PDB file of C-alpha atoms in Angstrom:
ATOM      1  CA  UNK A   4      76.437  49.897 -23.882  1.00 51.00           C
ATOM      2  CA  UNK A   5      77.631  46.263 -22.917  1.00 52.00           C
ATOM      3  CA  UNK A   6      74.442  45.547 -20.970  1.00 52.00           C
ATOM      4  CA  UNK A   7      72.419  44.159 -23.900  1.00 54.00           C
ATOM      5  CA  UNK A   8      75.318  41.700 -24.617  1.00 52.00           C
ATOM      6  CA  UNK A   9      75.479  40.656 -20.988  1.00 52.00           C
ATOM      7  CA  UNK A  10      72.122  39.825 -20.913  1.00 51.00           C
ATOM      8  CA  UNK A  11      72.234  37.853 -24.314  1.00 50.00           C
ATOM      9  CA  UNK A  12      75.282  35.941 -23.032  1.00 54.00           C
ATOM     10  CA  UNK A  13      73.585  35.142 -19.794  1.00 56.00           C
ATOM     11  CA  UNK A  14      70.467  33.787 -21.352  1.00 49.00           C
ATOM     12  CA  UNK A  15      72.634  31.796 -23.861  1.00 49.00           C
ATOM     13  CA  UNK A  16      74.478  30.313 -20.996  1.00 51.00           C
ATOM     14  CA  UNK A  17      71.390  29.515 -19.249  1.00 52.00           C
ATOM     15  CA  UNK A  18      69.930  27.703 -22.355  1.00 46.00           C
ATOM     16  CA  UNK A  19      73.124  25.797 -22.788  1.00 49.00           C
ATOM     17  CA  UNK A  20      72.837  24.422 -19.406  1.00 45.00           C
ATOM     18  CA  UNK A  21      69.293  23.553 -19.778  1.00 44.00           C
ATOM     19  CA  UNK A  22      70.078  21.558 -23.088  1.00 39.00           C
ATOM     20  CA  UNK A  23      72.812  19.743 -21.399  1.00 39.00           C
ATOM     21  CA  UNK A  24      70.638  18.720 -18.555  1.00 37.00           C
ATOM     22  CA  UNK A  25      68.017  17.403 -20.827  1.00 37.00           C
ATOM     23  CA  UNK A  26      70.671  15.520 -22.863  1.00 37.00           C
ATOM     24  CA  UNK A  27      72.017  13.980 -19.686  1.00 34.00           C
ATOM     25  CA  UNK A  28      68.354  12.925 -18.706  1.00 38.00           C
ATOM     26  CA  UNK A  29      67.884  11.322 -21.953  1.00 40.00           C
ATOM     27  CA  UNK A  30      71.134   9.389 -21.662  1.00 38.00           C
ATOM     28  CA  UNK A  31      70.205   8.213 -18.425  1.00 37.00           C
ATOM     29  CA  UNK A  32      66.657   7.089 -19.775  1.00 40.00           C
ATOM     30  CA  UNK A  33      68.326   4.920 -22.494  1.00 40.00           C
ATOM     31  CA  UNK A  34      69.974   2.874 -19.837  1.00 39.00           C
ATOM     32  CA  UNK A  35      67.300   2.576 -17.463  1.00 43.00           C
ATOM     33  CA  UNK A  36      63.918   3.599 -16.708  1.00 43.00           C
ATOM     34  CA  UNK A  37      64.253   5.767 -13.685  1.00 40.00           C
ATOM     35  CA  UNK A  38      62.691   4.512 -10.449  1.00 38.00           C
ATOM     36  CA  UNK A  39      62.898   5.490  -6.782  1.00 35.00           C
ATOM     37  CA  UNK A  40      62.762   3.426  -3.610  1.00 41.00           C
ATOM     38  CA  UNK A  41      59.330   1.614  -3.593  1.00 50.00           C
ATOM     39  CA  UNK A  42      56.676   1.584  -6.325  1.00 60.00           C
ATOM     40  CA  UNK A  43      56.554   4.348  -8.855  1.00 71.00           C
ATOM     41  CA  UNK A  44      54.194   4.896 -11.507  1.00 71.00           C
ATOM     42  CA  UNK A  45      54.788   5.819 -14.897  1.00 69.00           C
ATOM     43  CA  UNK A  46      52.251   6.553 -17.553  1.00 65.00           C
ATOM     44  CA  UNK A  47      53.003   5.600 -21.369  1.00 60.00           C
ATOM     45  CA  UNK A  48      50.919   6.452 -24.314  1.00 54.00           C
ATOM     46  CA  UNK A  49      48.529   3.562 -23.639  1.00 70.00           C
ATOM     47  CA  UNK A  50      48.975   2.351 -20.000  1.00 82.00           C
ATOM     48  CA  UNK A  51      50.047   3.328 -16.466  1.00 92.00           C
ATOM     49  CA  UNK A  52      52.818   1.131 -15.174  1.00 94.00           C
ATOM     50  CA  UNK A  53      54.275   0.533 -11.655  1.00 95.00           C
ATOM     51  CA  UNK A  54      57.735  -0.472 -10.913  1.00 95.00           C
ATOM     52  CA  UNK A  55      59.809  -1.643  -7.988  1.00 96.00           C
ATOM     53  CA  UNK A  56      63.218  -1.419  -9.503  1.00 94.00           C
ATOM     54  CA  UNK A  57      64.815   0.035 -12.672  1.00 92.00           C
ATOM     55  CA  UNK A  58      64.215  -1.711 -15.800  1.00 93.00           C
ATOM     56  CA  UNK A  59      66.386  -2.112 -18.915  1.00 93.00           C
ATOM     57  CA  UNK A  60      65.923   0.051 -21.896  1.00 92.00           C
ATOM     58  CA  UNK A  61      65.128  -2.966 -23.946  1.00 93.00           C
ATOM     59  CA  UNK A  62      61.881  -3.223 -22.252  1.00 93.00           C
ATOM     60  CA  UNK A  63      60.819   0.195 -23.204  1.00 90.00           C
ATOM     61  CA  UNK A  64      59.107  -0.735 -26.529  1.00 90.00           C
ATOM     62  CA  UNK A  65      57.002  -3.354 -24.904  1.00 91.00           C
ATOM     63  CA  UNK A  66      56.010  -0.823 -22.165  1.00 90.00           C
ATOM     64  CA  UNK A  67      55.087   1.778 -24.733  1.00 84.00           C
ATOM     65  CA  UNK A  68      53.154  -0.361 -27.266  1.00 71.00           C
ATOM     66  CA  UNK A  69      51.227  -3.034 -25.315  1.00 67.00           C
ATOM     67  CA  UNK A  70      47.913  -2.403 -23.840  1.00 80.00           C
ATOM     68  CA  UNK A  71      47.117  -5.766 -22.434  1.00 90.00           C
ATOM     69  CA  UNK A  72      47.232  -6.704 -18.838  1.00 96.00           C
ATOM     70  CA  UNK A  73      51.029  -7.359 -18.247  1.00 96.00           C
ATOM     71  CA  UNK A  74      53.693  -7.996 -15.679  1.00 97.00           C
ATOM     72  CA  UNK A  75      57.542  -7.913 -15.899  1.00 97.00           C
ATOM     73  CA  UNK A  76      59.096 -10.763 -13.814  1.00 98.00           C
ATOM     74  CA  UNK A  77      62.725 -10.924 -12.912  1.00 97.00           C
ATOM     75  CA  UNK A  78      64.233 -13.689 -10.606  1.00 96.00           C
ATOM     76  CA  UNK A  79      60.837 -15.122 -10.108  1.00 97.00           C
ATOM     77  CA  UNK A  80      59.634 -11.813  -8.713  1.00 98.00           C
ATOM     78  CA  UNK A  81      57.167  -9.069 -10.244  1.00 98.00           C
ATOM     79  CA  UNK A  82      59.026  -5.896 -10.693  1.00 97.00           C
ATOM     80  CA  UNK A  83      56.410  -4.232 -12.926  1.00 97.00           C
ATOM     81  CA  UNK A  84      52.824  -4.342 -13.558  1.00 96.00           C
ATOM     82  CA  UNK A  85      50.371  -2.131 -15.571  1.00 95.00           C
ATOM     83  CA  UNK A  86      46.883  -0.982 -14.557  1.00 94.00           C
ATOM     84  CA  UNK A  87      45.268  -3.616 -16.727  1.00 95.00           C
ATOM     85  CA  UNK A  88      46.894  -6.291 -14.901  1.00 97.00           C
ATOM     86  CA  UNK A  89      45.696  -4.847 -11.535  1.00 96.00           C
ATOM     87  CA  UNK A  90      42.073  -4.707 -13.008  1.00 95.00           C
ATOM     88  CA  UNK A  91      42.153  -8.359 -14.061  1.00 96.00           C
ATOM     89  CA  UNK A  92      43.685  -9.953 -11.288  1.00 97.00           C
ATOM     90  CA  UNK A  93      42.443  -7.564  -8.444  1.00 97.00           C
ATOM     91  CA  UNK A  94      45.928  -6.869  -6.745  1.00 98.00           C
ATOM     92  CA  UNK A  95      47.185  -3.349  -6.416  1.00 97.00           C
ATOM     93  CA  UNK A  96      50.796  -2.541  -7.431  1.00 97.00           C
ATOM     94  CA  UNK A  97      51.869  -2.395  -3.629  1.00 96.00           C
ATOM     95  CA  UNK A  98      50.364  -5.812  -3.121  1.00 97.00           C
ATOM     96  CA  UNK A  99      51.873  -7.559  -6.306  1.00 98.00           C
ATOM     97  CA  UNK A 100      55.331  -5.932  -6.566  1.00 98.00           C
ATOM     98  CA  UNK A 101      58.254  -7.944  -5.138  1.00 96.00           C
ATOM     99  CA  UNK A 102      55.772 -11.049  -4.980  1.00 97.00           C
ATOM    100  CA  UNK A 103      55.922 -14.309  -6.882  1.00 98.00           C
ATOM    101  CA  UNK A 104      53.451 -14.696  -9.811  1.00 97.00           C
ATOM    102  CA  UNK A 105      52.572 -17.728  -8.004  1.00 97.00           C
ATOM    103  CA  UNK A 106      50.258 -15.328  -6.030  1.00 97.00           C
ATOM    104  CA  UNK A 107      47.612 -16.181  -8.731  1.00 97.00           C
ATOM    105  CA  UNK A 108      47.597 -19.944  -8.323  1.00 95.00           C
ATOM    106  CA  UNK A 109      45.251 -21.956  -6.199  1.00 92.00           C
ATOM    107  CA  UNK A 110      43.631 -25.167  -5.659  1.00 88.00           C
ATOM    108  CA  UNK A 111      42.494 -25.716  -9.360  1.00 87.00           C
ATOM    109  CA  UNK A 112      45.721 -24.503 -10.876  1.00 91.00           C
ATOM    110  CA  UNK A 113      47.492 -27.042 -12.979  1.00 91.00           C
ATOM    111  CA  UNK A 114      50.789 -26.695 -11.165  1.00 92.00           C
ATOM    112  CA  UNK A 115      52.671 -29.124 -13.475  1.00 92.00           C
ATOM    113  CA  UNK A 116      51.381 -27.444 -16.441  1.00 93.00           C
ATOM    114  CA  UNK A 117      52.675 -23.881 -14.749  1.00 96.00           C
ATOM    115  CA  UNK A 118      56.132 -25.546 -14.393  1.00 96.00           C
ATOM    116  CA  UNK A 119      56.258 -26.660 -17.944  1.00 97.00           C
ATOM    117  CA  UNK A 120      55.356 -23.202 -19.144  1.00 98.00           C
ATOM    118  CA  UNK A 121      58.120 -21.725 -16.965  1.00 97.00           C
ATOM    119  CA  UNK A 122      60.701 -24.325 -18.205  1.00 97.00           C
ATOM    120  CA  UNK A 123      59.823 -23.598 -21.920  1.00 98.00           C
ATOM    121  CA  UNK A 124      60.178 -19.840 -21.276  1.00 97.00           C
ATOM    122  CA  UNK A 125      63.431 -20.282 -19.727  1.00 96.00           C
ATOM    123  CA  UNK A 126      64.763 -22.586 -22.469  1.00 97.00           C
ATOM    124  CA  UNK A 127      63.226 -21.237 -25.589  1.00 97.00           C
ATOM    125  CA  UNK A 128      62.675 -17.541 -24.838  1.00 97.00           C
ATOM    126  CA  UNK A 129      58.957 -17.660 -25.404  1.00 97.00           C
ATOM    127  CA  UNK A 130      56.007 -19.827 -24.158  1.00 98.00           C
ATOM    128  CA  UNK A 131      52.285 -19.630 -24.014  1.00 97.00           C
ATOM    129  CA  UNK A 132      49.834 -21.552 -21.912  1.00 96.00           C
ATOM    130  CA  UNK A 133      46.273 -21.437 -20.491  1.00 94.00           C
ATOM    131  CA  UNK A 134      45.658 -21.997 -16.844  1.00 93.00           C
ATOM    132  CA  UNK A 135      42.946 -21.761 -14.258  1.00 91.00           C
ATOM    133  CA  UNK A 136      44.322 -18.899 -11.985  1.00 94.00           C
ATOM    134  CA  UNK A 137      42.566 -17.002  -9.067  1.00 94.00           C
ATOM    135  CA  UNK A 138      41.880 -13.243  -8.535  1.00 95.00           C
ATOM    136  CA  UNK A 139      42.589 -11.516  -5.147  1.00 97.00           C
ATOM    137  CA  UNK A 140      39.121 -12.156  -3.889  1.00 96.00           C
ATOM    138  CA  UNK A 141      39.435 -15.939  -4.607  1.00 93.00           C
ATOM    139  CA  UNK A 142      37.626 -16.072  -7.957  1.00 91.00           C
ATOM    140  CA  UNK A 143      39.002 -18.661 -10.392  1.00 90.00           C
ATOM    141  CA  UNK A 144      39.456 -17.371 -13.939  1.00 92.00           C
ATOM    142  CA  UNK A 145      40.787 -18.993 -17.104  1.00 91.00           C
ATOM    143  CA  UNK A 146      43.933 -17.151 -17.706  1.00 94.00           C
ATOM    144  CA  UNK A 147      45.717 -17.052 -21.289  1.00 95.00           C
ATOM    145  CA  UNK A 148      49.263 -16.208 -20.786  1.00 97.00           C
ATOM    146  CA  UNK A 149      51.957 -15.334 -23.262  1.00 97.00           C
ATOM    147  CA  UNK A 150      55.656 -14.280 -22.237  1.00 97.00           C
ATOM    148  CA  UNK A 151      58.871 -13.601 -23.936  1.00 97.00           C
ATOM    149  CA  UNK A 152      62.427 -13.191 -22.355  1.00 97.00           C
ATOM    150  CA  UNK A 153      64.201  -9.730 -22.670  1.00 97.00           C
ATOM    151  CA  UNK A 154      67.952  -9.372 -21.955  1.00 94.00           C
ATOM    152  CA  UNK A 155      69.356  -6.081 -20.790  1.00 91.00           C
ATOM    153  CA  UNK A 156      71.813  -3.977 -22.810  1.00 85.00           C
ATOM    154  CA  UNK A 157      74.745  -6.135 -21.756  1.00 85.00           C
ATOM    155  CA  UNK A 158      73.071  -9.375 -22.243  1.00 82.00           C
ATOM    156  CA  UNK A 159      73.653 -10.609 -18.815  1.00 86.00           C
ATOM    157  CA  UNK A 160      70.304 -10.425 -17.235  1.00 93.00           C
ATOM    158  CA  UNK A 161      67.016 -11.761 -18.058  1.00 97.00           C
ATOM    159  CA  UNK A 162      63.479 -10.235 -17.786  1.00 97.00           C
ATOM    160  CA  UNK A 163      60.176 -11.852 -18.682  1.00 98.00           C
ATOM    161  CA  UNK A 164      57.582  -9.847 -20.145  1.00 97.00           C
ATOM    162  CA  UNK A 165      54.066 -11.567 -19.603  1.00 97.00           C
ATOM    163  CA  UNK A 166      50.784 -10.574 -20.980  1.00 96.00           C
ATOM    164  CA  UNK A 167      47.481 -12.281 -19.967  1.00 96.00           C
ATOM    165  CA  UNK A 168      43.892 -12.070 -20.645  1.00 94.00           C
ATOM    166  CA  UNK A 169      40.798 -13.591 -19.244  1.00 93.00           C
ATOM    167  CA  UNK A 170      39.236 -16.407 -21.811  1.00 89.00           C
ATOM    168  CA  UNK A 171      35.641 -15.461 -22.599  1.00 84.00           C
ATOM    169  CA  UNK A 172      34.818 -18.385 -24.858  1.00 73.00           C
ATOM    170  CA  UNK A 173      32.402 -20.472 -22.770  1.00 76.00           C
ATOM    171  CA  UNK A 174      33.518 -23.662 -24.438  1.00 66.00           C
ATOM    172  CA  UNK A 175      37.112 -23.094 -23.658  1.00 63.00           C
ATOM    173  CA  UNK A 176      36.481 -22.011 -20.200  1.00 62.00           C
ATOM    174  CA  UNK A 177      34.193 -25.127 -19.322  1.00 71.00           C
ATOM    175  CA  UNK A 178      36.992 -27.341 -20.965  1.00 64.00           C
ATOM    176  CA  UNK A 179      39.748 -25.794 -18.909  1.00 70.00           C
ATOM    177  CA  UNK A 180      37.685 -25.782 -15.441  1.00 68.00           C
ATOM    178  CA  UNK A 181      36.600 -29.485 -16.078  1.00 73.00           C
ATOM    179  CA  UNK A 182      40.085 -30.414 -16.721  1.00 71.00           C
ATOM    180  CA  UNK A 183      41.130 -28.545 -13.419  1.00 69.00           C
ATOM    181  CA  UNK A 184      38.433 -30.122 -11.183  1.00 65.00           C
ATOM    182  CA  UNK A 185      39.144 -33.611 -12.690  1.00 72.00           C
ATOM    183  CA  UNK A 186      43.000 -32.949 -12.002  1.00 62.00           C
ATOM    184  CA  UNK A 187      42.219 -31.834  -8.531  1.00 59.00           C
ATOM    185  CA  UNK A 188      39.864 -34.600  -7.708  1.00 58.00           C
ATOM    186  CA  UNK A 189      42.347 -37.167  -9.062  1.00 54.00           C
ATOM    187  CA  UNK A 190      45.329 -35.745  -6.980  1.00 52.00           C
ATOM    188  CA  UNK A 191      43.151 -35.565  -3.828  1.00 60.00           C
ATOM    189  CA  UNK A 192      42.438 -39.323  -4.350  1.00 55.00           C
ATOM    190  CA  UNK A 193      46.049 -40.045  -4.771  1.00 48.00           C
ATOM    191  CA  UNK A 194      47.093 -38.192  -1.696  1.00 56.00           C
ATOM    192  CA  UNK A 195      44.316 -40.251   0.348  1.00 56.00           C
ATOM    193  CA  UNK A 196      45.400 -43.413  -1.046  1.00 57.00           C
ATOM    194  CA  UNK A 197      49.164 -42.592  -0.616  1.00 55.00           C
ATOM    195  CA  UNK A 198      48.609 -41.645   3.159  1.00 61.00           C
ATOM    196  CA  UNK A 199      46.783 -44.888   3.757  1.00 55.00           C
ATOM    197  CA  UNK A 200      49.483 -46.826   2.224  1.00 51.00           C
ATOM    198  CA  UNK A 201      52.024 -45.216   4.339  1.00 56.00           C
ATOM    199  CA  UNK A 202      49.895 -45.766   7.573  1.00 56.00           C
ATOM    200  CA  UNK A 203      49.604 -49.368   6.693  1.00 51.00           C
ATOM    201  CA  UNK A 204      53.379 -49.476   5.774  1.00 49.00           C
ATOM    202  CA  UNK A 205      54.239 -48.349   9.311  1.00 52.00           C
ATOM    203  CA  UNK A 206      51.973 -51.029  10.801  1.00 52.00           C
ATOM    204  CA  UNK A 207      52.626 -54.079   8.688  1.00 51.00           C
ATOM    205  CA  UNK A 208      56.050 -53.569   7.011  1.00 50.00           C
ATOM    206  CA  UNK A 209      57.852 -55.226   9.615  1.00 52.00           C
ATOM    207  CA  UNK A 210      55.667 -58.405   9.270  1.00 53.00           C
ATOM    208  CA  UNK A 211      55.677 -58.878   5.469  1.00 55.00           C
ATOM    209  CA  UNK A 212      59.129 -58.319   3.894  1.00 54.00           C
ATOM    210  CA  UNK A 213      59.007 -56.645   0.315  1.00 56.00           C
ATOM    211  CA  UNK A 214      55.326 -55.361   0.974  1.00 50.00           C
ATOM    212  CA  UNK A 215      56.205 -51.865   1.431  1.00 52.00           C
ATOM    213  CA  UNK A 216      58.260 -51.539  -1.822  1.00 54.00           C
ATOM    214  CA  UNK A 217      55.595 -53.061  -3.889  1.00 55.00           C
ATOM    215  CA  UNK A 218      52.722 -51.199  -2.407  1.00 51.00           C
ATOM    216  CA  UNK A 219      54.269 -47.636  -2.784  1.00 49.00           C
ATOM    217  CA  UNK A 220      55.500 -48.699  -6.077  1.00 56.00           C
ATOM    218  CA  UNK A 221      51.777 -48.992  -7.480  1.00 56.00           C
ATOM    219  CA  UNK A 222      51.123 -45.258  -6.563  1.00 53.00           C
ATOM    220  CA  UNK A 223      52.024 -42.663  -9.335  1.00 56.00           C
ATOM    221  CA  UNK A 224      51.492 -39.010  -8.823  1.00 58.00           C
ATOM    222  CA  UNK A 225      48.882 -37.950 -11.296  1.00 57.00           C
ATOM    223  CA  UNK A 226      50.516 -34.502 -11.483  1.00 57.00           C
TER     224      UNK A 226
END
């Protein structure tokens, strides 16, 4: 006679335990996106993301909604990237995670412009720029970048959510690449001249007092 009641009570107990487990998992997810040691993938409604460490819940809306090529940077290190970024830049998640975003920079990258972008982002909380960057196979491309700073729930740690795209407009591409080539050539000429001046300094400065200071002062780094 009591057996049906025992079965019902047992099922009710299991259901209560299952609900409690789901609730705990949801609470854990509200604080951090769960990850394990090493890269882990997580598919949102639009994009597959790869992580190297737990991320704050404040980043979740961006991970859910943005479908552009994107990375998350923390302490100058890539801690998350999505499939679109892998396709754009040619690096797999295992190659990019825990590396500096500077892996995309190369000979034609305007490093001074990249530093200004980083400084503005850290000071203002958002920034945008267009650079000549490089894919993994060494192919240069014009990279339009936008980034915003995102704080964790305690407001103590800052992450930078960065989206990028390859510029397709031929006029803009030519202008950026021409500027990059010009800057690179100017920098190379400056380095050659500075090296020559330094060599001459070592040979003649002892014979002509004050010549060294005047000569080196005439050179200014174009960057």
